[in-house]
mmCIF file of C-alpha atoms and ligand atoms in Angstrom:
data_model
loop_
_atom_site.group_PDB
_atom_site.id
_atom_site.type_symbol
_atom_site.label_atom_id
_atom_site.label_comp_id
_atom_site.label_asym_id
_atom_site.label_seq_id
_atom_site.Cartn_x
_atom_site.Cartn_y
_atom_site.Cartn_z
ATOM 1 C CA UNK A 5 -0.040 0.026 0.010
ATOM 2 C CA UNK A 6 1.366 3.406 -0.929
ATOM 3 C CA UNK A 7 2.065 5.730 2.147
ATOM 4 C CA UNK A 8 -0.255 8.695 2.496
ATOM 5 C CA UNK A 9 -0.200 12.013 4.182
ATOM 6 C CA UNK A 10 2.491 12.472 6.823
ATOM 7 C CA UNK A 11 4.018 9.134 6.107
ATOM 8 C CA UNK A 12 4.176 10.107 2.380
ATOM 9 C CA UNK A 13 6.059 13.153 3.362
ATOM 10 C CA UNK A 14 8.567 11.200 5.450
ATOM 11 C CA UNK A 15 9.283 8.649 2.632
ATOM 12 C CA UNK A 16 9.679 11.470 0.080
ATOM 13 C CA UNK A 17 12.522 12.911 2.346
ATOM 14 C CA UNK A 18 15.928 11.562 0.729
ATOM 15 C CA UNK A 19 17.932 9.797 3.508
ATOM 16 C CA UNK A 20 21.074 11.870 2.810
ATOM 17 C CA UNK A 21 19.186 15.019 3.850
ATOM 18 C CA UNK A 22 16.731 13.862 6.284
ATOM 19 C CA UNK A 23 19.117 14.260 9.041
ATOM 20 C CA UNK A 24 19.114 15.909 12.480
ATOM 21 C CA UNK A 25 22.376 16.147 14.208
ATOM 22 C CA UNK A 26 24.209 17.578 17.217
ATOM 23 C CA UNK A 27 27.072 18.988 15.434
ATOM 24 C CA UNK A 28 27.938 20.415 11.943
ATOM 25 C CA UNK A 29 30.931 17.675 11.768
ATOM 26 C CA UNK A 30 28.286 14.965 11.671
ATOM 27 C CA UNK A 31 27.530 16.212 8.144
ATOM 28 C CA UNK A 32 30.946 15.671 6.819
ATOM 29 C CA UNK A 33 30.890 12.793 4.183
ATOM 30 C CA UNK A 34 28.095 10.725 2.811
ATOM 31 C CA UNK A 35 28.018 13.120 -0.199
ATOM 32 C CA UNK A 36 25.791 12.248 -3.204
ATOM 33 C CA UNK A 37 27.025 10.561 -6.338
ATOM 34 C CA UNK A 38 25.651 12.278 -9.430
ATOM 35 C CA UNK A 39 25.715 10.791 -12.776
ATOM 36 C CA UNK A 40 27.116 13.157 -15.617
ATOM 37 C CA UNK A 41 24.556 12.096 -18.303
ATOM 38 C CA UNK A 42 25.628 14.811 -20.647
ATOM 39 C CA UNK A 43 29.364 14.627 -20.517
ATOM 40 C CA UNK A 44 29.306 10.797 -20.753
ATOM 41 C CA UNK A 45 27.548 11.068 -24.167
ATOM 42 C CA UNK A 46 31.230 11.600 -25.579
ATOM 43 C CA UNK A 47 31.873 8.101 -24.531
ATOM 44 C CA UNK A 48 28.986 5.835 -25.549
ATOM 45 C CA UNK A 49 28.520 2.717 -23.286
ATOM 46 C CA UNK A 50 30.673 4.127 -20.423
ATOM 47 C CA UNK A 51 28.964 5.647 -17.312
ATOM 48 C CA UNK A 52 30.515 8.678 -15.489
ATOM 49 C CA UNK A 53 29.699 9.395 -11.863
ATOM 50 C CA UNK A 54 30.811 12.421 -9.872
ATOM 51 C CA UNK A 55 31.018 12.591 -6.027
ATOM 52 C CA UNK A 56 29.786 15.846 -4.893
ATOM 53 C CA UNK A 57 32.262 17.052 -2.350
ATOM 54 C CA UNK A 58 31.267 20.502 -2.418
ATOM 55 C CA UNK A 59 28.294 19.145 -0.441
ATOM 56 C CA UNK A 60 30.505 18.807 2.752
ATOM 57 C CA UNK A 61 29.769 21.518 5.349
ATOM 58 C CA UNK A 62 32.892 23.776 4.659
ATOM 59 C CA UNK A 63 32.416 23.110 1.092
ATOM 60 C CA UNK A 64 35.162 20.818 -0.047
ATOM 61 C CA UNK A 65 36.594 17.267 -0.141
ATOM 62 C CA UNK A 66 39.193 18.376 2.467
ATOM 63 C CA UNK A 67 36.509 18.364 5.310
ATOM 64 C CA UNK A 68 36.922 14.765 5.493
ATOM 65 C CA UNK A 69 40.745 14.818 6.125
ATOM 66 C CA UNK A 70 40.446 17.584 8.318
ATOM 67 C CA UNK A 71 37.851 15.967 10.644
ATOM 68 C CA UNK A 72 39.910 12.871 10.942
ATOM 69 C CA UNK A 73 43.050 14.687 11.796
ATOM 70 C CA UNK A 74 41.397 16.691 14.312
ATOM 71 C CA UNK A 75 39.778 13.914 15.914
ATOM 72 C CA UNK A 76 42.643 11.671 16.012
ATOM 73 C CA UNK A 77 44.772 14.515 17.584
ATOM 74 C CA UNK A 78 42.043 15.008 20.253
ATOM 75 C CA UNK A 79 41.952 11.201 20.948
ATOM 76 C CA UNK A 80 45.555 10.759 21.525
ATOM 77 C CA UNK A 81 45.990 13.875 23.611
ATOM 78 C CA UNK A 82 47.896 15.798 21.154
ATOM 79 C CA UNK A 83 45.530 18.639 21.017
ATOM 80 C CA UNK A 84 44.862 19.715 24.586
ATOM 81 C CA UNK A 85 44.204 23.173 26.351
ATOM 82 C CA UNK A 86 47.219 25.424 25.467
ATOM 83 C CA UNK A 87 48.022 23.583 22.239
ATOM 84 C CA UNK A 88 46.983 25.095 18.924
ATOM 85 C CA UNK A 89 46.666 23.209 15.707
ATOM 86 C CA UNK A 90 48.821 24.505 13.015
ATOM 87 C CA UNK A 91 49.255 23.589 9.219
ATOM 88 C CA UNK A 92 50.179 25.026 5.903
ATOM 89 C CA UNK A 93 47.301 25.462 3.495
ATOM 90 C CA UNK A 94 46.334 27.982 1.022
ATOM 91 C CA UNK A 95 42.900 26.871 0.547
ATOM 92 C CA UNK A 96 40.276 24.171 1.280
ATOM 93 C CA UNK A 97 42.169 22.381 4.041
ATOM 94 C CA UNK A 98 42.467 25.581 5.972
ATOM 95 C CA UNK A 99 38.697 26.274 5.388
ATOM 96 C CA UNK A 100 38.052 22.772 6.536
ATOM 97 C CA UNK A 101 40.241 22.952 9.573
ATOM 98 C CA UNK A 102 38.621 26.190 10.460
ATOM 99 C CA UNK A 103 35.167 24.762 10.488
ATOM 100 C CA UNK A 104 36.168 21.506 12.410
ATOM 101 C CA UNK A 105 38.286 23.488 14.876
ATOM 102 C CA UNK A 106 35.331 26.058 15.502
ATOM 103 C CA UNK A 107 32.847 23.108 15.965
ATOM 104 C CA UNK A 108 35.124 20.992 18.532
ATOM 105 C CA UNK A 109 36.652 24.033 20.149
ATOM 106 C CA UNK A 110 40.178 23.505 18.768
ATOM 107 C CA UNK A 111 42.236 26.799 18.157
ATOM 108 C CA UNK A 112 43.586 26.747 14.699
ATOM 109 C CA UNK A 113 46.620 28.471 13.166
ATOM 110 C CA UNK A 114 47.122 28.380 9.134
ATOM 111 C CA UNK A 115 50.261 29.420 7.384
ATOM 112 C CA UNK A 116 49.334 30.513 3.916
ATOM 113 C CA UNK A 117 51.221 32.512 1.150
ATOM 114 C CA UNK A 118 50.552 36.313 1.486
ATOM 115 C CA UNK A 119 49.097 36.683 -1.909
ATOM 116 C CA UNK A 120 46.191 34.251 -1.522
ATOM 117 C CA UNK A 121 42.835 35.740 -2.413
ATOM 118 C CA UNK A 122 40.956 37.812 0.000
ATOM 119 C CA UNK A 123 37.928 35.492 0.202
ATOM 120 C CA UNK A 124 40.216 32.634 1.459
ATOM 121 C CA UNK A 125 41.277 35.064 4.411
ATOM 122 C CA UNK A 126 37.822 36.267 5.061
ATOM 123 C CA UNK A 127 36.454 32.820 5.140
ATOM 124 C CA UNK A 128 39.079 31.170 7.369
ATOM 125 C CA UNK A 129 39.123 34.548 9.637
ATOM 126 C CA UNK A 130 35.313 34.388 9.869
ATOM 127 C CA UNK A 131 35.659 30.857 11.557
ATOM 128 C CA UNK A 132 37.991 32.517 14.079
ATOM 129 C CA UNK A 133 41.386 31.185 12.814
ATOM 130 C CA UNK A 134 44.672 32.962 13.295
ATOM 131 C CA UNK A 135 46.585 33.483 9.854
ATOM 132 C CA UNK A 136 50.589 33.583 9.679
ATOM 133 C CA UNK A 137 51.791 34.733 6.015
ATOM 134 C CA UNK A 138 54.602 33.148 4.348
ATOM 135 C CA UNK A 139 56.393 34.625 1.229
ATOM 136 C CA UNK A 140 54.075 35.332 -1.758
ATOM 137 C CA UNK A 141 57.082 34.135 -3.966
ATOM 138 C CA UNK A 142 57.271 30.740 -2.633
ATOM 139 C CA UNK A 143 53.854 29.479 -3.028
ATOM 140 C CA UNK A 144 52.538 26.434 -1.009
ATOM 141 C CA UNK A 145 56.189 24.975 -0.728
ATOM 142 C CA UNK A 146 57.072 28.157 1.217
ATOM 143 C CA UNK A 147 54.123 27.788 3.538
ATOM 144 C CA UNK A 148 55.132 24.237 4.152
ATOM 145 C CA UNK A 149 58.682 25.290 5.072
ATOM 146 C CA UNK A 150 57.541 28.215 7.473
ATOM 147 C CA UNK A 151 55.062 25.820 9.251
ATOM 148 C CA UNK A 152 58.097 23.594 9.923
ATOM 149 C CA UNK A 153 60.203 26.379 11.122
ATOM 150 C CA UNK A 154 57.454 27.669 13.656
ATOM 151 C CA UNK A 155 56.863 24.251 14.944
ATOM 152 C CA UNK A 156 60.595 23.666 15.301
ATOM 153 C CA UNK A 157 61.170 26.858 17.180
ATOM 154 C CA UNK A 158 58.332 26.328 19.646
ATOM 155 C CA UNK A 159 57.298 22.535 19.653
ATOM 156 C CA UNK A 160 55.206 22.706 22.736
ATOM 157 C CA UNK A 161 52.963 25.446 21.557
ATOM 158 C CA UNK A 162 51.659 23.610 18.517
ATOM 159 C CA UNK A 163 50.153 20.347 17.298
ATOM 160 C CA UNK A 164 51.740 20.187 13.584
ATOM 161 C CA UNK A 165 48.699 18.493 11.631
ATOM 162 C CA UNK A 166 50.997 18.184 8.622
ATOM 163 C CA UNK A 167 48.528 17.040 5.932
ATOM 164 C CA UNK A 168 51.201 15.983 3.696
ATOM 165 C CA UNK A 169 52.387 13.467 6.110
ATOM 166 C CA UNK A 170 49.438 12.831 8.431
ATOM 167 C CA UNK A 171 48.294 9.145 7.724
ATOM 168 C CA UNK A 172 44.658 10.305 8.733
ATOM 169 C CA UNK A 173 44.434 12.513 5.664
ATOM 170 C CA UNK A 174 44.383 9.232 3.203
ATOM 171 C CA UNK A 175 42.740 7.365 6.088
ATOM 172 C CA UNK A 176 39.782 9.586 5.992
ATOM 173 C CA UNK A 177 39.295 8.533 2.470
ATOM 174 C CA UNK A 178 39.945 4.809 3.042
ATOM 175 C CA UNK A 179 37.400 4.655 5.541
ATOM 176 C CA UNK A 180 34.690 6.912 4.024
ATOM 177 C CA UNK A 181 35.197 8.058 0.517
ATOM 178 C CA UNK A 182 35.966 4.629 -0.891
ATOM 179 C CA UNK A 183 33.134 2.687 0.800
ATOM 180 C CA UNK A 184 30.697 5.203 -0.217
ATOM 181 C CA UNK A 185 31.574 4.965 -3.703
ATOM 182 C CA UNK A 186 31.528 1.175 -3.472
ATOM 183 C CA UNK A 187 27.924 1.423 -1.923
ATOM 184 C CA UNK A 188 26.595 4.174 -4.218
ATOM 185 C CA UNK A 189 27.660 2.231 -7.349
ATOM 186 C CA UNK A 190 26.511 -1.283 -5.941
ATOM 187 C CA UNK A 191 29.974 -2.433 -6.444
ATOM 188 C CA UNK A 192 29.987 -1.642 -10.209
ATOM 189 C CA UNK A 193 32.729 0.919 -10.166
ATOM 190 C CA UNK A 194 35.543 0.016 -12.749
ATOM 191 C CA UNK A 195 37.656 3.067 -12.712
ATOM 192 C CA UNK A 196 38.370 5.739 -10.344
ATOM 193 C CA UNK A 197 40.161 9.074 -11.398
ATOM 194 C CA UNK A 198 41.106 11.975 -9.435
ATOM 195 C CA UNK A 199 43.825 14.718 -9.042
ATOM 196 C CA UNK A 200 46.618 15.024 -6.504
ATOM 197 C CA UNK A 201 47.036 17.916 -4.154
ATOM 198 C CA UNK A 202 48.409 16.046 -0.928
ATOM 199 C CA UNK A 203 47.480 12.955 -2.670
ATOM 200 C CA UNK A 204 45.126 12.041 0.391
ATOM 201 C CA UNK A 205 42.072 11.506 -1.756
ATOM 202 C CA UNK A 206 43.515 9.449 -4.485
ATOM 203 C CA UNK A 207 45.798 7.215 -2.315
ATOM 204 C CA UNK A 208 43.354 6.572 0.478
ATOM 205 C CA UNK A 209 40.339 5.880 -2.020
ATOM 206 C CA UNK A 210 42.583 3.749 -4.360
ATOM 207 C CA UNK A 211 43.787 1.610 -1.542
ATOM 208 C CA UNK A 212 40.527 0.773 -0.153
ATOM 209 C CA UNK A 213 38.870 0.375 -3.697
ATOM 210 C CA UNK A 214 41.523 -2.153 -4.664
ATOM 211 C CA UNK A 215 41.007 -4.235 -1.585
ATOM 212 C CA UNK A 216 37.186 -4.279 -2.430
ATOM 213 C CA UNK A 217 38.015 -5.342 -6.112
ATOM 214 C CA UNK A 218 41.565 -5.448 -7.333
ATOM 215 C CA UNK A 219 40.285 -5.179 -11.000
ATOM 216 C CA UNK A 220 39.397 -1.460 -10.302
ATOM 217 C CA UNK A 221 41.826 0.870 -12.154
ATOM 218 C CA UNK A 222 42.726 3.845 -10.033
ATOM 219 C CA UNK A 223 44.212 6.828 -11.942
ATOM 220 C CA UNK A 224 45.816 10.008 -10.630
ATOM 221 C CA UNK A 225 45.686 13.214 -12.342
ATOM 222 C CA UNK A 226 48.576 15.936 -12.315
ATOM 223 C CA UNK A 227 48.949 19.203 -14.077
ATOM 224 C CA UNK A 228 51.382 18.828 -16.901
ATOM 225 C CA UNK A 229 52.762 22.282 -16.258
ATOM 226 C CA UNK A 230 54.569 22.826 -12.945
ATOM 227 C CA UNK A 231 54.293 26.649 -12.954
ATOM 228 C CA UNK A 232 50.524 26.974 -14.072
ATOM 229 C CA UNK A 233 48.849 23.880 -12.625
ATOM 230 C CA UNK A 234 45.231 23.728 -11.493
ATOM 231 C CA UNK A 235 44.812 25.256 -8.075
ATOM 232 C CA UNK A 236 44.842 22.709 -5.234
ATOM 233 C CA UNK A 237 46.652 20.193 -7.416
ATOM 234 C CA UNK A 238 50.416 19.263 -7.526
ATOM 235 C CA UNK A 239 52.968 18.484 -10.105
ATOM 236 C CA UNK A 240 55.223 15.899 -8.562
ATOM 237 C CA UNK A 241 58.072 15.509 -8.305
ATOM 238 C CA UNK A 242 58.660 19.393 -9.134
ATOM 239 C CA UNK A 243 57.036 20.171 -5.884
ATOM 240 C CA UNK A 244 57.734 18.733 -2.449
ATOM 241 C CA UNK A 245 56.471 15.016 -2.828
ATOM 242 C CA UNK A 246 54.092 14.368 0.220
ATOM 243 C CA UNK A 247 55.103 11.521 2.465
ATOM 244 C CA UNK A 248 51.549 10.054 2.184
ATOM 245 C CA UNK A 249 52.153 9.872 -1.520
ATOM 246 C CA UNK A 250 52.177 6.132 -2.497
ATOM 247 C CA UNK A 251 52.254 5.485 -6.351
ATOM 248 C CA UNK A 252 51.957 1.624 -5.648
ATOM 249 C CA UNK A 253 48.180 2.119 -5.247
ATOM 250 C CA UNK A 254 47.909 3.758 -8.529
ATOM 251 C CA UNK A 255 47.582 2.055 -11.772
ATOM 252 C CA UNK A 256 48.148 5.194 -14.074
ATOM 253 C CA UNK A 257 48.847 8.860 -14.135
ATOM 254 C CA UNK A 258 47.065 11.285 -16.438
ATOM 255 C CA UNK A 259 48.973 14.535 -17.287
ATOM 256 C CA UNK A 260 46.417 17.259 -17.730
ATOM 257 C CA UNK A 261 46.941 20.687 -19.396
ATOM 258 C CA UNK A 262 45.515 23.451 -17.081
ATOM 259 C CA UNK A 263 43.194 24.580 -19.932
ATOM 260 C CA UNK A 264 41.556 21.134 -20.285
ATOM 261 C CA UNK A 265 40.490 21.402 -16.456
ATOM 262 C CA UNK A 266 39.096 24.938 -16.965
ATOM 263 C CA UNK A 267 37.275 24.224 -20.206
ATOM 264 C CA UNK A 268 35.466 21.051 -18.499
ATOM 265 C CA UNK A 269 34.637 23.184 -15.523
ATOM 266 C CA UNK A 270 32.674 25.462 -17.952
ATOM 267 C CA UNK A 271 31.037 22.591 -19.634
ATOM 268 C CA UNK A 272 29.892 21.073 -16.164
ATOM 269 C CA UNK A 273 28.199 24.350 -15.263
ATOM 270 C CA UNK A 274 26.419 24.815 -18.607
ATOM 271 C CA UNK A 275 25.788 21.159 -19.522
ATOM 272 C CA UNK A 276 25.161 19.540 -16.024
ATOM 273 C CA UNK A 277 24.272 22.567 -13.822
ATOM 274 C CA UNK A 278 27.314 21.712 -11.690
ATOM 275 C CA UNK A 279 29.331 25.007 -11.097
ATOM 276 C CA UNK A 280 32.496 23.657 -9.527
ATOM 277 C CA UNK A 281 36.205 24.679 -9.354
ATOM 278 C CA UNK A 282 38.651 23.978 -11.903
ATOM 279 C CA UNK A 283 40.413 20.985 -10.284
ATOM 280 C CA UNK A 284 36.886 19.136 -10.293
ATOM 281 C CA UNK A 285 36.945 20.258 -14.059
ATOM 282 C CA UNK A 286 40.460 18.450 -14.413
ATOM 283 C CA UNK A 287 39.084 15.384 -12.671
ATOM 284 C CA UNK A 288 36.082 15.125 -14.954
ATOM 285 C CA UNK A 289 38.265 15.765 -17.946
ATOM 286 C CA UNK A 290 40.343 13.025 -16.804
ATOM 287 C CA UNK A 291 37.313 10.784 -16.259
ATOM 288 C CA UNK A 292 36.131 11.513 -19.854
ATOM 289 C CA UNK A 293 39.559 10.717 -21.380
ATOM 290 C CA UNK A 294 39.497 7.294 -19.593
ATOM 291 C CA UNK A 295 35.871 6.756 -20.621
ATOM 292 C CA UNK A 296 36.564 7.547 -24.253
ATOM 293 C CA UNK A 297 39.494 5.227 -24.350
ATOM 294 C CA UNK A 298 37.201 2.351 -22.990
ATOM 295 C CA UNK A 299 34.368 3.416 -25.407
ATOM 296 C CA UNK A 300 36.738 3.397 -28.437
ATOM 297 C CA UNK A 301 37.852 -0.150 -27.347
ATOM 298 C CA UNK A 302 34.137 -1.187 -27.331
ATOM 299 C CA UNK A 303 34.379 -1.639 -23.467
ATOM 300 C CA UNK A 304 31.807 -0.754 -20.920
ATOM 301 C CA UNK A 305 32.728 0.913 -17.648
ATOM 302 C CA UNK A 306 31.655 2.786 -14.597
ATOM 303 C CA UNK A 307 33.995 5.665 -14.026
ATOM 304 C CA UNK A 308 33.938 7.585 -10.647
ATOM 305 C CA UNK A 309 35.448 10.978 -10.148
ATOM 306 C CA UNK A 310 35.449 13.842 -7.363
ATOM 307 C CA UNK A 311 34.062 17.331 -7.604
ATOM 308 C CA UNK A 312 36.262 18.838 -4.984
ATOM 309 C CA UNK A 313 34.797 22.097 -4.496
ATOM 310 C CA UNK A 314 32.299 24.839 -5.835
ATOM 311 C CA UNK A 315 33.160 27.378 -8.731
ATOM 312 C CA UNK A 316 32.292 30.416 -6.441
ATOM 313 C CA UNK A 317 35.246 29.586 -4.318
ATOM 314 C CA UNK A 318 37.367 31.028 -7.082
ATOM 315 C CA UNK A 319 35.710 34.337 -7.546
ATOM 316 C CA UNK A 320 38.176 37.243 -6.781
ATOM 317 C CA UNK A 321 36.191 40.423 -6.009
ATOM 318 C CA UNK A 322 38.694 42.990 -6.733
ATOM 319 C CA UNK A 323 36.727 45.877 -4.799
ATOM 320 C CA UNK A 324 36.742 43.706 -1.703
ATOM 321 C CA UNK A 325 40.512 42.777 -2.349
ATOM 322 C CA UNK A 326 41.408 46.384 -1.900
ATOM 323 C CA UNK A 327 39.286 47.185 0.853
ATOM 324 C CA UNK A 328 40.387 44.299 3.056
ATOM 325 C CA UNK A 329 44.101 44.012 2.106
ATOM 326 C CA UNK A 330 45.525 42.026 4.866
HETATM 327 N N1 LIG B 406 41.227 20.114 -5.477
HETATM 328 C C1 LIG B 406 41.192 21.196 -4.526
HETATM 329 C C2 LIG B 406 40.402 22.268 -5.054
HETATM 330 C C3 LIG B 406 41.844 21.049 -3.414
HETATM 331 O O1 LIG B 406 41.942 21.971 -2.610
HETATM 332 C C4 LIG B 406 42.707 19.937 -3.172
HETATM 333 C C5 LIG B 406 43.303 19.787 -1.746
HETATM 334 N N2 LIG B 406 44.579 20.514 -1.856
HETATM 335 C C6 LIG B 406 42.554 18.800 -4.123
HETATM 336 C C7 LIG B 406 41.866 19.010 -5.130
HETATM 337 C C8 LIG B 406 43.378 17.516 -3.789
HETATM 338 O O2 LIG B 406 43.167 16.743 -2.671
HETATM 339 P P1 LIG B 406 44.154 15.796 -1.994
HETATM 340 O O3 LIG B 406 44.915 16.773 -1.138
HETATM 341 O O4 LIG B 406 43.193 14.962 -1.316
HETATM 342 O O5 LIG B 406 45.156 15.216 -2.905
#
């Protein structure tokens, strides 16, 4: 019998949203998987699915890593009264630490290059974090070096979260992102494709997917131009190679020109209604390359990729930039 009235309303609520919770951090993860019906037309016979990490409460895939990093440090007593969490980040990880820190009562200091956009500074400051600036000339590698120096100078003052070394970064994806993908595709996933920043997403997810089904192909994307790569993504080994990077869990690497990522981000907005950042564009462009190859060989497949964050995270409102010049 079909439910009616109030019961009908209750059944109409989609489980992912029908949540009541004590803390914003409970809403990290369990993100929707959306099929890219229009993009996948370029690769007949192959499905392309994207994990909507922009649905996380602080707006990006990094909420998962930040939450696990902070929870683990609290449990092990590394974060205790008088100790601040510190890390280098010019973007999503910082916003994620800021949200998690505020929600769990952990003070946070972020080291970022002085030339990061005003909105980045505004968002993190809104959550109450302290910012330390590194040289604008040295990019994220300079921020990593300065965070190291600060921690060496006053080791008792800080808990250095070190997202490039912290095993909880890939573990977050091992324990959540991968099983979610497995469940949401009903175990049909054949390929997983995503970019490398710290490599936490690709390493943790790939490791678990390979355990669930060794036949799944896991493919990393890197910008093919070290100087003008996609924001949030790293060109290895021209950058500092993260300690958590483990190429043994990867079956292949795709080298992606920056423009291909931007172009796909534009297509995603116009063709799928998904206004996402350009690293997400790079990820879908990589997924489409894999899908086209399969299609050309007459093979079927279920290719899964990651939509890291929203496109509006990359707006640079110049008027505000001038007014709030930190
Ligand atoms: N895209 C964006 C926009 C990011 O901020 C990041 C994280 N730096 C990534 C992709 C890559 O994620 P990960 O650090 O897990 O490799």
